[in-house]
mmCIF file of C-alpha atoms and ligand atoms in Angstrom:
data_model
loop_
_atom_site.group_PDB
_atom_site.id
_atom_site.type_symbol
_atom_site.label_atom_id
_atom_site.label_comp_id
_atom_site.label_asym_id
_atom_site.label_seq_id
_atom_site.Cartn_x
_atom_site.Cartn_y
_atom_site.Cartn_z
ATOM 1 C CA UNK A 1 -18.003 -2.316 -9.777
ATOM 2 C CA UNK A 2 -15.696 -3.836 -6.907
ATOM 3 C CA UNK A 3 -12.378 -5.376 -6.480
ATOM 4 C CA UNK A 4 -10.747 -7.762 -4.030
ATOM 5 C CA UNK A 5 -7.481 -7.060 -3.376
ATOM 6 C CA UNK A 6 -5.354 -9.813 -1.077
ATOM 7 C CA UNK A 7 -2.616 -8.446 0.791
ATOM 8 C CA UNK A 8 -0.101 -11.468 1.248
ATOM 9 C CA UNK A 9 1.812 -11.626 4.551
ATOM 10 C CA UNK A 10 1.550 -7.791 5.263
ATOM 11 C CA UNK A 11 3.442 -8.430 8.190
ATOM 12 C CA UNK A 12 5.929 -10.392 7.230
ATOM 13 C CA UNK A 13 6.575 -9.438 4.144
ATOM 14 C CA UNK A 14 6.733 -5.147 4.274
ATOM 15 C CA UNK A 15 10.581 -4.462 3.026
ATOM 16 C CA UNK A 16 10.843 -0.988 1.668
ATOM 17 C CA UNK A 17 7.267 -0.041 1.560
ATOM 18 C CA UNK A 18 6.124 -2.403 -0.773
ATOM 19 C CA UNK A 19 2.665 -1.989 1.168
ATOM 20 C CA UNK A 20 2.540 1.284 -0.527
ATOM 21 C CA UNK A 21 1.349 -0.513 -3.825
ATOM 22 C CA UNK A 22 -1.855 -1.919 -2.047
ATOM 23 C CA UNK A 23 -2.334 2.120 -1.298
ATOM 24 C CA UNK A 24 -1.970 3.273 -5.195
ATOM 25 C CA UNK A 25 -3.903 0.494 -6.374
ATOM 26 C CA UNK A 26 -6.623 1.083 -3.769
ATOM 27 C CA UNK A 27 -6.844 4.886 -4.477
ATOM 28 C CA UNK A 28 -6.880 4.348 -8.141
ATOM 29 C CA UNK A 29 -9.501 2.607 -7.676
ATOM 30 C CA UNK A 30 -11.778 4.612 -5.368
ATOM 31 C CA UNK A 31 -10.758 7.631 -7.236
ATOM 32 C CA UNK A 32 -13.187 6.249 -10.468
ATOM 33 C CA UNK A 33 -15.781 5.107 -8.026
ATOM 34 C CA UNK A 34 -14.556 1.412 -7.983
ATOM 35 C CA UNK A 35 -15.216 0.436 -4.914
ATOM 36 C CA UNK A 36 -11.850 -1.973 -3.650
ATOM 37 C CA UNK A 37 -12.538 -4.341 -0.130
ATOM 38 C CA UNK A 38 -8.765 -4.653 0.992
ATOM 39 C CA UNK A 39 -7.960 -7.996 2.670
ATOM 40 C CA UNK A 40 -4.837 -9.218 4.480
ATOM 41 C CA UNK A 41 -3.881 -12.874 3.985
ATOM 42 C CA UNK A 42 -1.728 -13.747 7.224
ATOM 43 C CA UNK A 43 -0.252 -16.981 7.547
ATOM 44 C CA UNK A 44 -3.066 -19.650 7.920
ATOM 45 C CA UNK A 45 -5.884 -21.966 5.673
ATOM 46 C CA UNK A 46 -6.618 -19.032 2.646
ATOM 47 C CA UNK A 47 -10.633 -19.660 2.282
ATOM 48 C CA UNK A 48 -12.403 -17.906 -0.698
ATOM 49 C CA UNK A 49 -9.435 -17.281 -2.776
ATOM 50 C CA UNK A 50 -11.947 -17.387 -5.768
ATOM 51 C CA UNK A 51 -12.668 -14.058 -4.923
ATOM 52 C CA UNK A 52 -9.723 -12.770 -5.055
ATOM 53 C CA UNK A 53 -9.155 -10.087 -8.028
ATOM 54 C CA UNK A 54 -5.730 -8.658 -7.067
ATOM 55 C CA UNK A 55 -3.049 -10.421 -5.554
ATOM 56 C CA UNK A 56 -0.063 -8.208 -3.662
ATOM 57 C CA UNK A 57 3.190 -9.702 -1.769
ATOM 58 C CA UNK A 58 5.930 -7.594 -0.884
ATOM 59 C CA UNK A 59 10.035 -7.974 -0.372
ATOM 60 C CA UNK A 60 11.285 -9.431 3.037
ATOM 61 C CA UNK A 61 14.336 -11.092 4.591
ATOM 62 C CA UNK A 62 15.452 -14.150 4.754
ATOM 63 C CA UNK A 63 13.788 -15.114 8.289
ATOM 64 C CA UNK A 64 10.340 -13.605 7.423
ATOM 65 C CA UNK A 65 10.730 -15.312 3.426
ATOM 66 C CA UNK A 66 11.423 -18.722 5.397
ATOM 67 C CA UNK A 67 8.415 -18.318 7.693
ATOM 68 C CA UNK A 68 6.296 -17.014 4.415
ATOM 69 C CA UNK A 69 8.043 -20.502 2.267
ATOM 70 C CA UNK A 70 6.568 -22.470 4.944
ATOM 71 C CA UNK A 71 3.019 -21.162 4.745
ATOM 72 C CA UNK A 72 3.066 -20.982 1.165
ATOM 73 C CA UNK A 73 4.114 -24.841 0.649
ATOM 74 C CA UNK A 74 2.069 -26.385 3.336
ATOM 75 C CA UNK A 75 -1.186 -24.266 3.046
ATOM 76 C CA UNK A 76 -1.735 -21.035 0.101
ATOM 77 C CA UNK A 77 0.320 -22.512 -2.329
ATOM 78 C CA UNK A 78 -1.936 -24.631 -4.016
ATOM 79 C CA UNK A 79 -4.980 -22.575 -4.375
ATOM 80 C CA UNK A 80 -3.351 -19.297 -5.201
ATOM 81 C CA UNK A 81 -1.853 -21.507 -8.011
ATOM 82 C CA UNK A 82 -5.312 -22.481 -9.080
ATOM 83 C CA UNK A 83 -6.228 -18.747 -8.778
ATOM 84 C CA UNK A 84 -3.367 -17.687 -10.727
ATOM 85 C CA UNK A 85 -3.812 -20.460 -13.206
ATOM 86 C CA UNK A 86 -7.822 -18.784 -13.894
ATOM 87 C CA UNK A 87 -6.249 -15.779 -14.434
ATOM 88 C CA UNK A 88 -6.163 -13.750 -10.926
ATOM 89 C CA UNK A 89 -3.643 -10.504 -11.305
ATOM 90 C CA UNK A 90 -0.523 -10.955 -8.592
ATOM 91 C CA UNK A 91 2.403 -8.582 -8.430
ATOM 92 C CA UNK A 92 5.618 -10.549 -6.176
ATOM 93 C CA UNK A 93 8.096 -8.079 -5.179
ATOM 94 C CA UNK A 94 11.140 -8.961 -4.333
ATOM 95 C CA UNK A 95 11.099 -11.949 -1.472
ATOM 96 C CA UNK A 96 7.840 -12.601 -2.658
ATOM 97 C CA UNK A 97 8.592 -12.578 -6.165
ATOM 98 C CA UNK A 98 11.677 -14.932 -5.062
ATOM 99 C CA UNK A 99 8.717 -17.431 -3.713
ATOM 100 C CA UNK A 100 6.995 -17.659 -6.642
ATOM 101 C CA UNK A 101 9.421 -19.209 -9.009
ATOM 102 C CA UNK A 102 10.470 -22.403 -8.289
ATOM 103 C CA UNK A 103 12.823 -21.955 -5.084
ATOM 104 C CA UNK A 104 15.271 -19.349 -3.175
ATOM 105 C CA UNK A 105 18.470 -20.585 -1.999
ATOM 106 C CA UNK A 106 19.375 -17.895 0.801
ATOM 107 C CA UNK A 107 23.177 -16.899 1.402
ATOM 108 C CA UNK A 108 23.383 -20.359 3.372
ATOM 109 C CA UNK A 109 22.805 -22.629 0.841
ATOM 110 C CA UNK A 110 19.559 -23.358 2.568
ATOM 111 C CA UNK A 111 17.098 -23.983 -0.064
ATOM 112 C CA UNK A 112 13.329 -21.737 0.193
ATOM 113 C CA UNK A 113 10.802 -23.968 -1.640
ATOM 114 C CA UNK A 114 8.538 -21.745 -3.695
ATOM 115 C CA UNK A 115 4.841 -21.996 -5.645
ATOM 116 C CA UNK A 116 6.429 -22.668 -9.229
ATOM 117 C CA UNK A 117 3.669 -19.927 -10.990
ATOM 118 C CA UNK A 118 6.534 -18.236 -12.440
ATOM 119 C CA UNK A 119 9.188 -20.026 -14.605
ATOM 120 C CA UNK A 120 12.772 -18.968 -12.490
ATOM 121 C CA UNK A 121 14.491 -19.919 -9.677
ATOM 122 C CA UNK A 122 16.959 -17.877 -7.576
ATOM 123 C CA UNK A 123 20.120 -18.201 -5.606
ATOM 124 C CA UNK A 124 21.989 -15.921 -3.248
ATOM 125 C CA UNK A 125 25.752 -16.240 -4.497
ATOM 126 C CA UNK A 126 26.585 -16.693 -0.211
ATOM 127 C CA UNK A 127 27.563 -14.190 2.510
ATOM 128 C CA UNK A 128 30.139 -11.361 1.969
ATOM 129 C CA UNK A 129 29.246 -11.125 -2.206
ATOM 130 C CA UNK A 130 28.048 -7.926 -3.706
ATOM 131 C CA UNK A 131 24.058 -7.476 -3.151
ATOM 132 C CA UNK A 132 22.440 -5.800 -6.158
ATOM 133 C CA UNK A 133 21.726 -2.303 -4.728
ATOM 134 C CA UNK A 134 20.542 1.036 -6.458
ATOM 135 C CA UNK A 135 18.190 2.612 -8.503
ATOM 136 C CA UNK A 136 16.826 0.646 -11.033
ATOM 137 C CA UNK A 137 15.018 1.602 -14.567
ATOM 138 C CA UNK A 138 14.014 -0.575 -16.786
ATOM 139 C CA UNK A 139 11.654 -0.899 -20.464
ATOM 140 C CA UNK A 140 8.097 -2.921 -19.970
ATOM 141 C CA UNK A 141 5.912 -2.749 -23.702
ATOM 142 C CA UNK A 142 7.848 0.615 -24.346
ATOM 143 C CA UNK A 143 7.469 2.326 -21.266
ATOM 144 C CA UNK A 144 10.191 3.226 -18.593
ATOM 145 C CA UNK A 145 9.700 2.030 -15.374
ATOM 146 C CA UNK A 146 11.545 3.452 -11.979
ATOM 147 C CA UNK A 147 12.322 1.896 -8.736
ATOM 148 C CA UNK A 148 14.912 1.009 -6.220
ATOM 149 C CA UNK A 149 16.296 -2.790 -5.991
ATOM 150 C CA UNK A 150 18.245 -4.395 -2.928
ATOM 151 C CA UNK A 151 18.043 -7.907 -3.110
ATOM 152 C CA UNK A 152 21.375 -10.875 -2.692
ATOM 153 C CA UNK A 153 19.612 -13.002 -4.483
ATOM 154 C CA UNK A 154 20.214 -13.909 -8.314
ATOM 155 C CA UNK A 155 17.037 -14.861 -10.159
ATOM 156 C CA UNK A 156 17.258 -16.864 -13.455
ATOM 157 C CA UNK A 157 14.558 -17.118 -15.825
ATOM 158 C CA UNK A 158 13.536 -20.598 -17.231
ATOM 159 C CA UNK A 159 12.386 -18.767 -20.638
ATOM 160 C CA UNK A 160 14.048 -15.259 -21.271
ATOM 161 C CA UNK A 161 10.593 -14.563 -22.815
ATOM 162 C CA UNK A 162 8.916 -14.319 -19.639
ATOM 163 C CA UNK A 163 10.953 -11.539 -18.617
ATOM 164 C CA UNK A 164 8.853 -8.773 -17.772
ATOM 165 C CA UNK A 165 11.396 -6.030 -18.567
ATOM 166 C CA UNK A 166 14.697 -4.923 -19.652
ATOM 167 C CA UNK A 167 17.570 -3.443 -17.361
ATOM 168 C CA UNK A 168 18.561 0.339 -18.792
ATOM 169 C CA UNK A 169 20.210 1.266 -15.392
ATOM 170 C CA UNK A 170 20.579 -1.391 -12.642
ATOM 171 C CA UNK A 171 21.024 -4.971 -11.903
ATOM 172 C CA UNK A 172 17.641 -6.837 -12.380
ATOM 173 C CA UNK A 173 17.152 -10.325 -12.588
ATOM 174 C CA UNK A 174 20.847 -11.318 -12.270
ATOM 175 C CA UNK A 175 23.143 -8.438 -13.174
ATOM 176 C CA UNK A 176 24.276 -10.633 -16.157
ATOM 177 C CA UNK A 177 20.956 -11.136 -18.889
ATOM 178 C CA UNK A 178 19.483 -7.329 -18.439
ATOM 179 C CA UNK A 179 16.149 -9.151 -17.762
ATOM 180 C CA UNK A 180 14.085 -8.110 -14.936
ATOM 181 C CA UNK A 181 11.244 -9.732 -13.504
ATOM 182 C CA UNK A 182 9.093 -12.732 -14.707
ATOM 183 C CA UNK A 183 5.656 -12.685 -16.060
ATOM 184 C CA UNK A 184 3.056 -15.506 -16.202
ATOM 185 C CA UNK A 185 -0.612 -15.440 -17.359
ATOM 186 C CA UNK A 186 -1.972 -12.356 -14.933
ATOM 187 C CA UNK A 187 1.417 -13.121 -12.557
ATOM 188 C CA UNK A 188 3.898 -10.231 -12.450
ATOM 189 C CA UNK A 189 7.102 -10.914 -10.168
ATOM 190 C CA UNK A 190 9.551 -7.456 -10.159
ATOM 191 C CA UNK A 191 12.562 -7.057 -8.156
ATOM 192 C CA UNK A 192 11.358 -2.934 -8.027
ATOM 193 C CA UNK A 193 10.826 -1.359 -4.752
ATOM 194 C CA UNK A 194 9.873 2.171 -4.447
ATOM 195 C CA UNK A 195 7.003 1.454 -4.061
ATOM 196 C CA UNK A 196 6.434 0.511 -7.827
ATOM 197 C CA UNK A 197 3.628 1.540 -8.453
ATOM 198 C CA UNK A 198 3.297 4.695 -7.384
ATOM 199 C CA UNK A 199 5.738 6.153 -9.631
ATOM 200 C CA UNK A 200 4.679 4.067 -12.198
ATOM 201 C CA UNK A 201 0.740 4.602 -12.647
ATOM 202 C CA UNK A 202 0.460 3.174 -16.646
ATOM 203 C CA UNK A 203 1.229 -0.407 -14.840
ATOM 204 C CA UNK A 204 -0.764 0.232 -11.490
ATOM 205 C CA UNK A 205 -3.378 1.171 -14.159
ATOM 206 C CA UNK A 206 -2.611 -2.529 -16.362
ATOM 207 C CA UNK A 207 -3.068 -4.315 -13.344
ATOM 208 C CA UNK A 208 -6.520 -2.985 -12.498
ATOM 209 C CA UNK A 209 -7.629 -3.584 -16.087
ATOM 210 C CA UNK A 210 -6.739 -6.775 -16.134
ATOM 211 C CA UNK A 211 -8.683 -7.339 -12.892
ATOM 212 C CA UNK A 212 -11.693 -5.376 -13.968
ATOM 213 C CA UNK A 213 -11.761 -7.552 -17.355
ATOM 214 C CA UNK A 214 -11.389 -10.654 -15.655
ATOM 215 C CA UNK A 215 -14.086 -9.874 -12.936
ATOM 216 C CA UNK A 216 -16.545 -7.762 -14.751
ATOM 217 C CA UNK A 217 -15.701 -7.797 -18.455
ATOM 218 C CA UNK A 218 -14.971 -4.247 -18.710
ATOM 219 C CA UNK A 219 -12.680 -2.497 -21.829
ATOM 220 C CA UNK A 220 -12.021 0.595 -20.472
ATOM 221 C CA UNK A 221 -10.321 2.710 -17.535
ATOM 222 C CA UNK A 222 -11.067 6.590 -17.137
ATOM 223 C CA UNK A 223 -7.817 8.424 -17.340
ATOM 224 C CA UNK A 224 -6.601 10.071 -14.074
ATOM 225 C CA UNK A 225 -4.825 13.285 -13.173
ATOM 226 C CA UNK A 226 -1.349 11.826 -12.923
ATOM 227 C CA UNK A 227 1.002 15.099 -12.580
ATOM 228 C CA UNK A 228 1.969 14.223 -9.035
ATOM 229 C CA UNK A 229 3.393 10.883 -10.408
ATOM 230 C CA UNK A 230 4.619 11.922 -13.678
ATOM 231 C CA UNK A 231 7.007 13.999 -11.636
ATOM 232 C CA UNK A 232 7.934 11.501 -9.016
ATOM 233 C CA UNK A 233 8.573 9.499 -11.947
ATOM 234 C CA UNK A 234 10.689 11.857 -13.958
ATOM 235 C CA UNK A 235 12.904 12.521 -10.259
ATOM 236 C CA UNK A 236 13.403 8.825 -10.023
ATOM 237 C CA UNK A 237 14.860 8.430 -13.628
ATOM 238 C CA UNK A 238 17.022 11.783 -12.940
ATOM 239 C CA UNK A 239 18.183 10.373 -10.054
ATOM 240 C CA UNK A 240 18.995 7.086 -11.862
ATOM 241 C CA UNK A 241 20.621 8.647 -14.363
ATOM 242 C CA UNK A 242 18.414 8.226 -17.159
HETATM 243 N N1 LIG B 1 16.246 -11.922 0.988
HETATM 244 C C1 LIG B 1 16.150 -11.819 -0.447
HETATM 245 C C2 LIG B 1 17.486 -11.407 -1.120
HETATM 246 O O1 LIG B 1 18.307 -10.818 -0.457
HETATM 247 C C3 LIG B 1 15.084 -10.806 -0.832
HETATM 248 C C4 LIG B 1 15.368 -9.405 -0.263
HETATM 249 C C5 LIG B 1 14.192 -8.450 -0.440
HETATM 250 O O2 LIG B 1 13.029 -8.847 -0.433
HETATM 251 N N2 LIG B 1 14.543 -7.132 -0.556
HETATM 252 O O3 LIG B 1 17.659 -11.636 -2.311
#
């Protein structure tokens, strides 16, 4: 079997090593003899986006998000909507997750259109406020997940049900609703740096499922020996208190 991953704006968009879940996803991957073509989608015309099976964009500032807002509106936006909308997997982090809800008004006032795939929209409460900063855990489908979160920027969810976790420890969305993240179809927006992934395998793992069920009908995904990350997990929820 193979999987497509698209690497959105790996350049641009590359706060806090968010490339590092492109790396876990890849590995976990190769690891059970999936073979995974890696491709980066720069700013530019996106051909072939049908073949797309994974779809990663990572956190950024606001000059890079402006530059990605442009390329998004005037030339990927529509067809990774159409992608999303047939059920391609995307994890936003961040910036990126920012420019998939509806828009991302930056400490300004100056407003960031997005793609609208997932129901929020987010606002930066203007220079000199408090920026959500820390460690972050949340609860996805019973499960703790661990990361770090640094983001101005206020996200508010057009339906509370497409949260795609809830704050334990941290800020999230808002700092006021204890949601974090949006979820739509295959679409998963976090505000969770760390990189995610990594230290959270049982969703790295969700996201390849999804993709492997989409692409090639498949049920099942071979366990892995996941020590290393159980403990990098269980450090990041010591160190966030939990
Ligand atoms: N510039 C956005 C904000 O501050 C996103 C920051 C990021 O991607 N870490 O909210």
């Amino acid at each position: 079997m193979k999987l497509v991953i698209g690497h959105l704006y790996p350049r641009l968009m590359n706060m806090y090593a968010d490339r590092g879940n492109v790396i876990c996803l890849e590995q976990r991957c190769r690891w059970r003899g999936i073979d995974v073509e890696v491709r980066s989608l720069s700013p530019g015309p996106l051909h072939n986006a049908a073949e797309l099976d994974l779809l990663l964009v990572g956190g950024g500032q606001d000059r890079e998000q402006l530059l990605a807002s442009r390329d998004l509106v005037e030339t990927k936006g529509p067809v990774l909507r159409d992608a999303m909308r047939d059920g391609l997997v995307a994890l936003a982090v961040c910036g990126g997750y920012q420019l998939f809800g509806e828009y991302y008004r930056d400490h300004t006032g100056v407003e960031l259109r997005g793609i609208e795939v997932l129901p929020a929209h987010t606002a930066h409460p203007g220079e000199g406020t408090q920026r959500c900063i820390g460690n972050i855990v949340t609860t996805w489908k019973g499960r703790k997940l661990v990361g770090f979160e640094n983001h101005g920027g206020r996200t508010y969810l057009h339906d509370t049900a497409a949260a795609l976790a809830t704050v334990e420890n941290g800020f999230g969305n808002n700092g006021e609703d204890r949601t974090e993240g949006a979820q739509w179809r295959n679409v998963y927006g976090t505000y969770l740096h760390g990189s995610l992934l990594p230290k959270n395998p049982a969703f790295a793992d969700h996201l390849i499922l999804q993709a492997l069920q989409r692409r090639h009908g498949a049920a099942l995904l071979p366990p892995l020996d996941d020590a290393v990350e159980a403990s990098a997990h269980e450090r990041a929820l010591k160190i966030a208190g939990r």
